[in-house]
CSV table of C-alpha atoms and ligand atoms in Angstrom, one decimal:
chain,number,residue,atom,x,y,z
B,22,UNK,CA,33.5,-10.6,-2.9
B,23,UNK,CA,30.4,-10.4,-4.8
B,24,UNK,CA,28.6,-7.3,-3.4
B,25,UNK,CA,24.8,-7.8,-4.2
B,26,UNK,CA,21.7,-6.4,-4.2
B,27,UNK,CA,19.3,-8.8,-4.3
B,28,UNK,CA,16.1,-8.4,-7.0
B,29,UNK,CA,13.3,-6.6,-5.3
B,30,UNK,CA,11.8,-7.8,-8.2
B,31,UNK,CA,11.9,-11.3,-6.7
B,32,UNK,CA,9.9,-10.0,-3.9
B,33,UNK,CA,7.4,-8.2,-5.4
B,34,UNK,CA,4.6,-10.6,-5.3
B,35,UNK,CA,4.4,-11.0,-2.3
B,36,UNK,CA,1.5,-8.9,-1.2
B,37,UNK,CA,2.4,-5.5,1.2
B,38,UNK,CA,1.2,-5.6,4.5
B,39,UNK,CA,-1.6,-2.6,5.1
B,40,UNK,CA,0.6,-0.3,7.6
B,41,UNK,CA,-2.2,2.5,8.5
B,42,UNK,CA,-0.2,3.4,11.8
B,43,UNK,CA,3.0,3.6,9.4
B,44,UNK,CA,1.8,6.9,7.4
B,45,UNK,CA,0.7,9.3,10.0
B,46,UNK,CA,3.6,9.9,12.9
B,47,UNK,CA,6.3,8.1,13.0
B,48,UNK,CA,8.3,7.1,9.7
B,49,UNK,CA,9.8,10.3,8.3
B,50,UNK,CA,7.3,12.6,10.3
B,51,UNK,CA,10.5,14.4,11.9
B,52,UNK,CA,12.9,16.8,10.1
B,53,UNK,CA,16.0,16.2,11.8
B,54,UNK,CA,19.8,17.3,11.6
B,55,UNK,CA,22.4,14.6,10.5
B,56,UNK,CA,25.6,14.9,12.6
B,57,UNK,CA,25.8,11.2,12.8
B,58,UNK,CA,25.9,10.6,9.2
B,59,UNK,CA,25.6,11.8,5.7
B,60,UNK,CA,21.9,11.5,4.1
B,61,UNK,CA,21.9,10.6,0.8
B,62,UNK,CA,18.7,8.8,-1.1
B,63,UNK,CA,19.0,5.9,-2.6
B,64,UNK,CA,20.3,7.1,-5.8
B,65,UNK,CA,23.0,8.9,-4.3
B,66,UNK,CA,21.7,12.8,-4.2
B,67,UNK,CA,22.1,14.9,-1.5
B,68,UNK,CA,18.4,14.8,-0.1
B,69,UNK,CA,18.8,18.3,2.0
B,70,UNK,CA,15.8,18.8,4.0
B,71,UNK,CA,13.4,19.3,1.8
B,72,UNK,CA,11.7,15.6,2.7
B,73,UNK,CA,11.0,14.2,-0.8
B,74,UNK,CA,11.0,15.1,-4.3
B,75,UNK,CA,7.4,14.3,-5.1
B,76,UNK,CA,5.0,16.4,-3.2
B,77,UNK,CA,4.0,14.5,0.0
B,78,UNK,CA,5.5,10.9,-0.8
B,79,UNK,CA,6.4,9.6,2.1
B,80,UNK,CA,9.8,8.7,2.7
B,81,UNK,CA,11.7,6.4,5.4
B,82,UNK,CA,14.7,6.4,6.6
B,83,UNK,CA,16.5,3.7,7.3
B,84,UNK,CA,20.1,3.6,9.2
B,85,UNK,CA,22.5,0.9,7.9
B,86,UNK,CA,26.1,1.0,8.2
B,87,UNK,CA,28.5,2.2,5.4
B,88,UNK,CA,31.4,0.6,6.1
B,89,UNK,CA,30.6,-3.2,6.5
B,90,UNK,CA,30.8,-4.8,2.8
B,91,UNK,CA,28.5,-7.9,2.6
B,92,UNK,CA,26.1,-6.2,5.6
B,93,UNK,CA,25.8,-2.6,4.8
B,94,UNK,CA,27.8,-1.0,2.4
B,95,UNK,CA,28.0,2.5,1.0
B,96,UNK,CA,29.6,2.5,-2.9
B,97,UNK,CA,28.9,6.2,-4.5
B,98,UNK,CA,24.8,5.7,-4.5
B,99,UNK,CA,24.6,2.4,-3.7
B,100,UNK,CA,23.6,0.5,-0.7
B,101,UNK,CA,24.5,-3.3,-0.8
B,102,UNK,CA,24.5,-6.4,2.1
B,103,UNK,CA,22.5,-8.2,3.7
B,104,UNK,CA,21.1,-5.7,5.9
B,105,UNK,CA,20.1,-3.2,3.3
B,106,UNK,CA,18.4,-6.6,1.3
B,107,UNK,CA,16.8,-7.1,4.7
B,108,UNK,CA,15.5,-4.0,5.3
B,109,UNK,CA,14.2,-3.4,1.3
B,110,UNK,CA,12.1,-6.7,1.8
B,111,UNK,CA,10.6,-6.2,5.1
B,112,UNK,CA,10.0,-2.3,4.0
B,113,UNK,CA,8.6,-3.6,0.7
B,114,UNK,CA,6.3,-5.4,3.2
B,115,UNK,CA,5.1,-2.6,5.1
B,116,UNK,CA,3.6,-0.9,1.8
B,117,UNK,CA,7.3,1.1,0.6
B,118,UNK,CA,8.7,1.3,-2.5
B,119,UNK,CA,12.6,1.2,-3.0
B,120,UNK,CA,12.5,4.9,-4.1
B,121,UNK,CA,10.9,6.2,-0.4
B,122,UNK,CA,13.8,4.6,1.3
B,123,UNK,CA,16.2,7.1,2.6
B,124,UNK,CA,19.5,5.4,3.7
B,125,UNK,CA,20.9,7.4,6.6
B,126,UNK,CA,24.8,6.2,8.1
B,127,UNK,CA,24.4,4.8,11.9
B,128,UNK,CA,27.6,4.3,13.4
B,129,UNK,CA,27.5,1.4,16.6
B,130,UNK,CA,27.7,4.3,18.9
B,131,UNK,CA,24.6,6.6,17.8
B,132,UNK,CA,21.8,4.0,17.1
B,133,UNK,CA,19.9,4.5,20.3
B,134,UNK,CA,20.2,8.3,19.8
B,135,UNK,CA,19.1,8.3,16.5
B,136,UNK,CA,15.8,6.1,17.2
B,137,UNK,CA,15.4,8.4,20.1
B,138,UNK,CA,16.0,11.6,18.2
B,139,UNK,CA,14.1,10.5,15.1
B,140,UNK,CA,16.7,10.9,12.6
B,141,UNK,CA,15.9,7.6,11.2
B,142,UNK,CA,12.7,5.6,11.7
B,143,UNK,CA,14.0,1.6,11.9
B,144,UNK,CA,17.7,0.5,12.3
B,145,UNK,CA,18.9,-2.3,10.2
B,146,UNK,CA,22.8,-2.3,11.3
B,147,UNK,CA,23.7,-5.4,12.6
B,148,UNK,CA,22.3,-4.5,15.8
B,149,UNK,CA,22.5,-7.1,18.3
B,150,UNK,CA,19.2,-7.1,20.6
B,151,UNK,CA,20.6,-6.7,24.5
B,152,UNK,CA,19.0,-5.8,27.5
B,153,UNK,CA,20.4,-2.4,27.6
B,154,UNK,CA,19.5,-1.3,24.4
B,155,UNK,CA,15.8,-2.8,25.0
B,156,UNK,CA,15.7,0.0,27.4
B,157,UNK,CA,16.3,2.9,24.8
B,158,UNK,CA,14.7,1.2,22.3
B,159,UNK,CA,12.5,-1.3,20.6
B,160,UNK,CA,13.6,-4.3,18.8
B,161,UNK,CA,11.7,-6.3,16.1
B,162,UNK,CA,13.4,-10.1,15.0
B,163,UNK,CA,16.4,-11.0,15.1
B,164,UNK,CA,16.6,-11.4,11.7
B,165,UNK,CA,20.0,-13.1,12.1
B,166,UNK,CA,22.3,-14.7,14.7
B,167,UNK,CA,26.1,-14.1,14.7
B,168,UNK,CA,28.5,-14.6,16.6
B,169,UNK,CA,31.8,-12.3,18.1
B,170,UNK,CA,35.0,-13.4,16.6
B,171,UNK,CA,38.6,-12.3,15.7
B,172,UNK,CA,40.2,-11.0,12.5
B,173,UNK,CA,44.0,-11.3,12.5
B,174,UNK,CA,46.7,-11.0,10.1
B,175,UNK,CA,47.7,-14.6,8.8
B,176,UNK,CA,50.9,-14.6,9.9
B,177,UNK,CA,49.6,-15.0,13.4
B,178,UNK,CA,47.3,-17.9,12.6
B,179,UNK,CA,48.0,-20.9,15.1
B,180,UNK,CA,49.4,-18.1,17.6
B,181,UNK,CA,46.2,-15.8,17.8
B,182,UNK,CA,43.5,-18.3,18.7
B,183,UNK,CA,41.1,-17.6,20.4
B,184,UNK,CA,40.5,-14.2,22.8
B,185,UNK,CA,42.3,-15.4,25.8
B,186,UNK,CA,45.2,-15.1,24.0
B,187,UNK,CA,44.8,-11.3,23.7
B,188,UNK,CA,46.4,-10.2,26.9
B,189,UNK,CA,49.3,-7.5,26.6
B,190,UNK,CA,48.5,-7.6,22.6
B,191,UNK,CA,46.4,-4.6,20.7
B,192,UNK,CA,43.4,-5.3,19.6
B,193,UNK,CA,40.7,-2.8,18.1
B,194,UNK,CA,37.2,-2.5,18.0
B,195,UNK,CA,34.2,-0.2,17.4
B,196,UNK,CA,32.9,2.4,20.0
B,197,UNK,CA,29.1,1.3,21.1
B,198,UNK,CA,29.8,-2.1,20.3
B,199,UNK,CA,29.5,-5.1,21.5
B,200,UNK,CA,32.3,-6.6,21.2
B,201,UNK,CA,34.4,-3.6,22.3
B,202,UNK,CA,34.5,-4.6,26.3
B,203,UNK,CA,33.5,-8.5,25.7
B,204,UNK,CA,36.9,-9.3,25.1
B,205,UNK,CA,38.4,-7.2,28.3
B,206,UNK,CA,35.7,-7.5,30.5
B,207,UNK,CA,35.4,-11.5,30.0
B,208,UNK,CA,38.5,-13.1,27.9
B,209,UNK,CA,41.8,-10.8,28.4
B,210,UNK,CA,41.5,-7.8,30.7
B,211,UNK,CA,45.5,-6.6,29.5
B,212,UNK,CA,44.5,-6.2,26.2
B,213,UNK,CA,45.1,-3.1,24.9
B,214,UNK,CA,41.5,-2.3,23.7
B,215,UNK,CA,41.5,0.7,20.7
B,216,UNK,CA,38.2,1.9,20.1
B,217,UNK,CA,37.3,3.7,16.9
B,218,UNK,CA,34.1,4.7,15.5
B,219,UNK,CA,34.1,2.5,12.3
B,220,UNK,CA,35.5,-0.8,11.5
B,221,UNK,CA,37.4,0.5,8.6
B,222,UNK,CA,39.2,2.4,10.6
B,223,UNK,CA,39.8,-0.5,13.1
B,224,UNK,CA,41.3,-2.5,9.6
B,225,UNK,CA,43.8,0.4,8.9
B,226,UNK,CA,45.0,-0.6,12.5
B,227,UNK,CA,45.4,-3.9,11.7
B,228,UNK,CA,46.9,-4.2,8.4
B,229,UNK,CA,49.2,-1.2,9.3
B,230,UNK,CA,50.6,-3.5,12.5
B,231,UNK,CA,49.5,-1.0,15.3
B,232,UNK,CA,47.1,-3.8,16.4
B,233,UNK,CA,47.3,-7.7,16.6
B,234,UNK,CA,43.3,-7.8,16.4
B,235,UNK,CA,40.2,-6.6,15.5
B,236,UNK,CA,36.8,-8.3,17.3
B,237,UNK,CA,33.8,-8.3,16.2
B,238,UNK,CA,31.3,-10.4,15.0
B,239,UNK,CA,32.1,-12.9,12.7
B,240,UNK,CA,29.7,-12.3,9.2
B,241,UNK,CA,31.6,-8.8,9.8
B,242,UNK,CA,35.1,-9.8,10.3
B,243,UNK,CA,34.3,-11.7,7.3
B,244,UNK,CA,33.2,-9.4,4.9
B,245,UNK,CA,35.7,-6.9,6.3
B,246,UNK,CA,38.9,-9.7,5.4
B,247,UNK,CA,37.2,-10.6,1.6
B,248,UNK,CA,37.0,-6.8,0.7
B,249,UNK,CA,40.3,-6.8,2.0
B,250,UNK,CA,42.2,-9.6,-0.5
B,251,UNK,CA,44.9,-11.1,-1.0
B,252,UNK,CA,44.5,-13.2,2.2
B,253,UNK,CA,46.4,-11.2,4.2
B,254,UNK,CA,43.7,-11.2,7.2
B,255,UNK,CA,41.5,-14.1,8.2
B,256,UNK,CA,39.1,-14.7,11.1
B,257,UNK,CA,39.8,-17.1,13.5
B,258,UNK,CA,36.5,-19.0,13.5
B,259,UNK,CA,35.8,-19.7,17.1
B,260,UNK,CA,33.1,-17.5,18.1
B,261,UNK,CA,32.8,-16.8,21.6
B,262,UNK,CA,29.0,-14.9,21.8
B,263,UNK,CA,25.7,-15.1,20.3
B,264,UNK,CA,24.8,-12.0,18.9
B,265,UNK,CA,20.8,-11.2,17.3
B,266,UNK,CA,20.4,-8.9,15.1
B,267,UNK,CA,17.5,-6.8,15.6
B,268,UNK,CA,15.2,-4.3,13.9
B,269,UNK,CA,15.2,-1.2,15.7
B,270,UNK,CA,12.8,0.9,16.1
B,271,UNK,CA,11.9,4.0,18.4
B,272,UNK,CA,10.5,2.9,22.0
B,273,UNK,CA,6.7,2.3,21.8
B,274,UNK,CA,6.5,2.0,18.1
B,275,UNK,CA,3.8,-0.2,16.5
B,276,UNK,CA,5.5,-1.6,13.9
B,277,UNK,CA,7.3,-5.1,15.4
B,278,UNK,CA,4.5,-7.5,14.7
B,279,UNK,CA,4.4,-6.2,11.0
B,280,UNK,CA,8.5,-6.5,11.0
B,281,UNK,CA,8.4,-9.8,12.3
B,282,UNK,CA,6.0,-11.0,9.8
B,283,UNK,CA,8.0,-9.4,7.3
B,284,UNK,CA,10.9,-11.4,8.1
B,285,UNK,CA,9.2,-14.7,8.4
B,286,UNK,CA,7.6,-14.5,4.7
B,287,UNK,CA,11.0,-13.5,3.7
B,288,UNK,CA,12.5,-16.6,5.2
B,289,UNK,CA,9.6,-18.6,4.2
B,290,UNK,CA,9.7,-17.9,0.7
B,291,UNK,CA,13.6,-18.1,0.1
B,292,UNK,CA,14.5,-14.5,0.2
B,293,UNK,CA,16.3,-15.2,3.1
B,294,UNK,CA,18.7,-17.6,2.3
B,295,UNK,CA,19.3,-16.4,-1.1
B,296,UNK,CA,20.0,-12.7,0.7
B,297,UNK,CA,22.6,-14.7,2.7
B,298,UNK,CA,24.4,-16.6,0.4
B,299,UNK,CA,24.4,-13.7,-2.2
B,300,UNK,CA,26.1,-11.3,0.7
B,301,UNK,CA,28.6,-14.0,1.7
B,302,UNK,CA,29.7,-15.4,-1.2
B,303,UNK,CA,33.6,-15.7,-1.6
B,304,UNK,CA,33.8,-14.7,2.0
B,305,UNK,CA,33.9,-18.4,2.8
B,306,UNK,CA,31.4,-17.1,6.1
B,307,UNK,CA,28.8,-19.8,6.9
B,308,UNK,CA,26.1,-19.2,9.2
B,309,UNK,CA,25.5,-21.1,12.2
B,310,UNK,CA,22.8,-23.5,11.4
B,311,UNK,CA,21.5,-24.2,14.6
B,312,UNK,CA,21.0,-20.6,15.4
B,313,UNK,CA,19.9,-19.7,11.4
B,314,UNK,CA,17.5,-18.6,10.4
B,315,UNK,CA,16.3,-17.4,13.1
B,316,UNK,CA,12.9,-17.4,15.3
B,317,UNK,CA,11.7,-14.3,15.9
B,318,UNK,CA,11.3,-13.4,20.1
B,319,UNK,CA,7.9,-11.6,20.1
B,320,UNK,CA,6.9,-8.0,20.7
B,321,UNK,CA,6.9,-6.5,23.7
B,322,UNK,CA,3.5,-5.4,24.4
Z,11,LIG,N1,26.5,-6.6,16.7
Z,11,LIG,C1,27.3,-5.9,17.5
Z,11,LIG,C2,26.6,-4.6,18.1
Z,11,LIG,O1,25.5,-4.4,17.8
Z,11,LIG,C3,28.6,-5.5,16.9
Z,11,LIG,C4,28.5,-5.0,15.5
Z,11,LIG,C5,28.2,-3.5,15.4
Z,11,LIG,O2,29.0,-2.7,16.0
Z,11,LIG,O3,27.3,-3.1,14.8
Z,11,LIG,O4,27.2,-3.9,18.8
């Protein structure tokens, strides 16, 4: 799989959005410790805690995941996927240059905590917007709709179909997902569920035989089975759940109208679909198109 970054060049014409309430509290204000992931800037130093390396430029920090190729994807310095391209746009947007944009690891399991904790100030993860979360937390978007799915080895293709037929078989998926009670709460309640706290891990499992499945959405699963090769894993392609990705953002932060508009110009103008194809490309992944692009849902007030 192609793993791209798309041009920030591309974007840069597109005038920033003035972001007064940005620069005083909330982005980057707090000096935090990291326990749920490494911090590294963008070009791949260890940032420490002194916040910055020119006097008082501000800097953001965004959570992405690591570990999901084509969404958000740690290689030495670099952070590639859709969601990183998403978040660069929208923070382009707000008035932030790619060099204030700390990328901090947020695992499925830590993302409320983090927001609430401020060790990062927005969330671009492939965060699905539920009710629960919307509790913790605050959502701007979606900026994309997925949907939950299964990754198996290809040898079980025809017998693995669908997640009913789960029961008694192993299947893994990520703490704080999701996906990771969907299947036994709805679809097969004697599945063997396996939790881990990353996908790769949950891979491992399934190319090693330990476990007949992996769930999760399916732009993931995707990704996951190209970086993978050789064809030895492929998603089933009968996605069972709607899933929005969300912006997320610390409870009672000002910043979702500016998001939203943010991602509208960047569907508007093209960025969008060009992020999309460029993230999926050789994955054979296509987006629904009745739930793609998205609208966005309004801010809570
Ligand atoms: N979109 C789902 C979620 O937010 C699953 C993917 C993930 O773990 O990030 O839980």
């Amino acid at each position: 799989m192609k793993s791209t970054r798309v041009a920030l060049a591309a974007f840069a014409a597109v005038g920033a959005l003035t972001l007064a309430a940005c620069s005083t509290a909330e982005p980057g204000a707090e000096e935090t410790d990291t326990e749920a992931g490494e911090e590294m800037t963008d070009d791949g130093e260890d940032s420490g805690d002194e916040g910055g390396d020119s006097g008082d430029m501000e800097t953001l920090r965004i959570g992405i995941k690591f570990d999901q190729p084509g969404l958000g994807f740690q290689d030495g310095g670099d952070y590639t996927g859709f969601d990183v391209d998403v978040a660069l746009y929208v923070t382009e947007q707000l008035g932030y240059s790619a060099d204030q944009i700390e990328f901090v690891e947020a695992p499925s399991a830590q993302r409320e905590t983090m927001l609430q904790n401020g060790q990062v100030d927005m969330i671009f993860a492939t965060y699905s917007i539920t009710d629960e979360r919307d509790e913790a937390v605050d959502f701007a978007g979606p900026y994309f709709v997925a949907g939950q799915d299964l990754l198996i080895r290809s040898e079980d293709a025809g017998t693995i179909t669908g997640p009913e037929a789960l029961d008694d078989l192993n299947l893994c998926s990520v703490s704080g997902s999701t996906s990771a009670q969907r299947v036994k709460d709805e679809y097969a309640a004697g599945a063997n569920l396996i939790e881990q706290p990353g996908y790769s891990e949950c891979i491992q499992f399934l190319t090693g035989g330990q476990v007949d499945a992996v769930t999760t959405d399916d732009i993931i699963l995707a990704g996951l089975a190209a970086a993978e090769g050789s064809g030895s894993l492929q998603v089933v392609g009968a996605p069972f759940s709607e899933e929005n990705y969300g912006v997320g953002l610390p409870e009672g932060s000002d910043l979702c109208e500016d998001i939203n508009t943010a991602i509208q110009a960047m569907i508007d103008d093209g960025a969008w679909e060009a992020a999309v194809t460029a993230n999926t490309d050789g994955t054979g992944y296509t987006p629904n198109a009745d739930l793609n692009p998205p609208e966005m849902r309004g801010c809570a007030s």
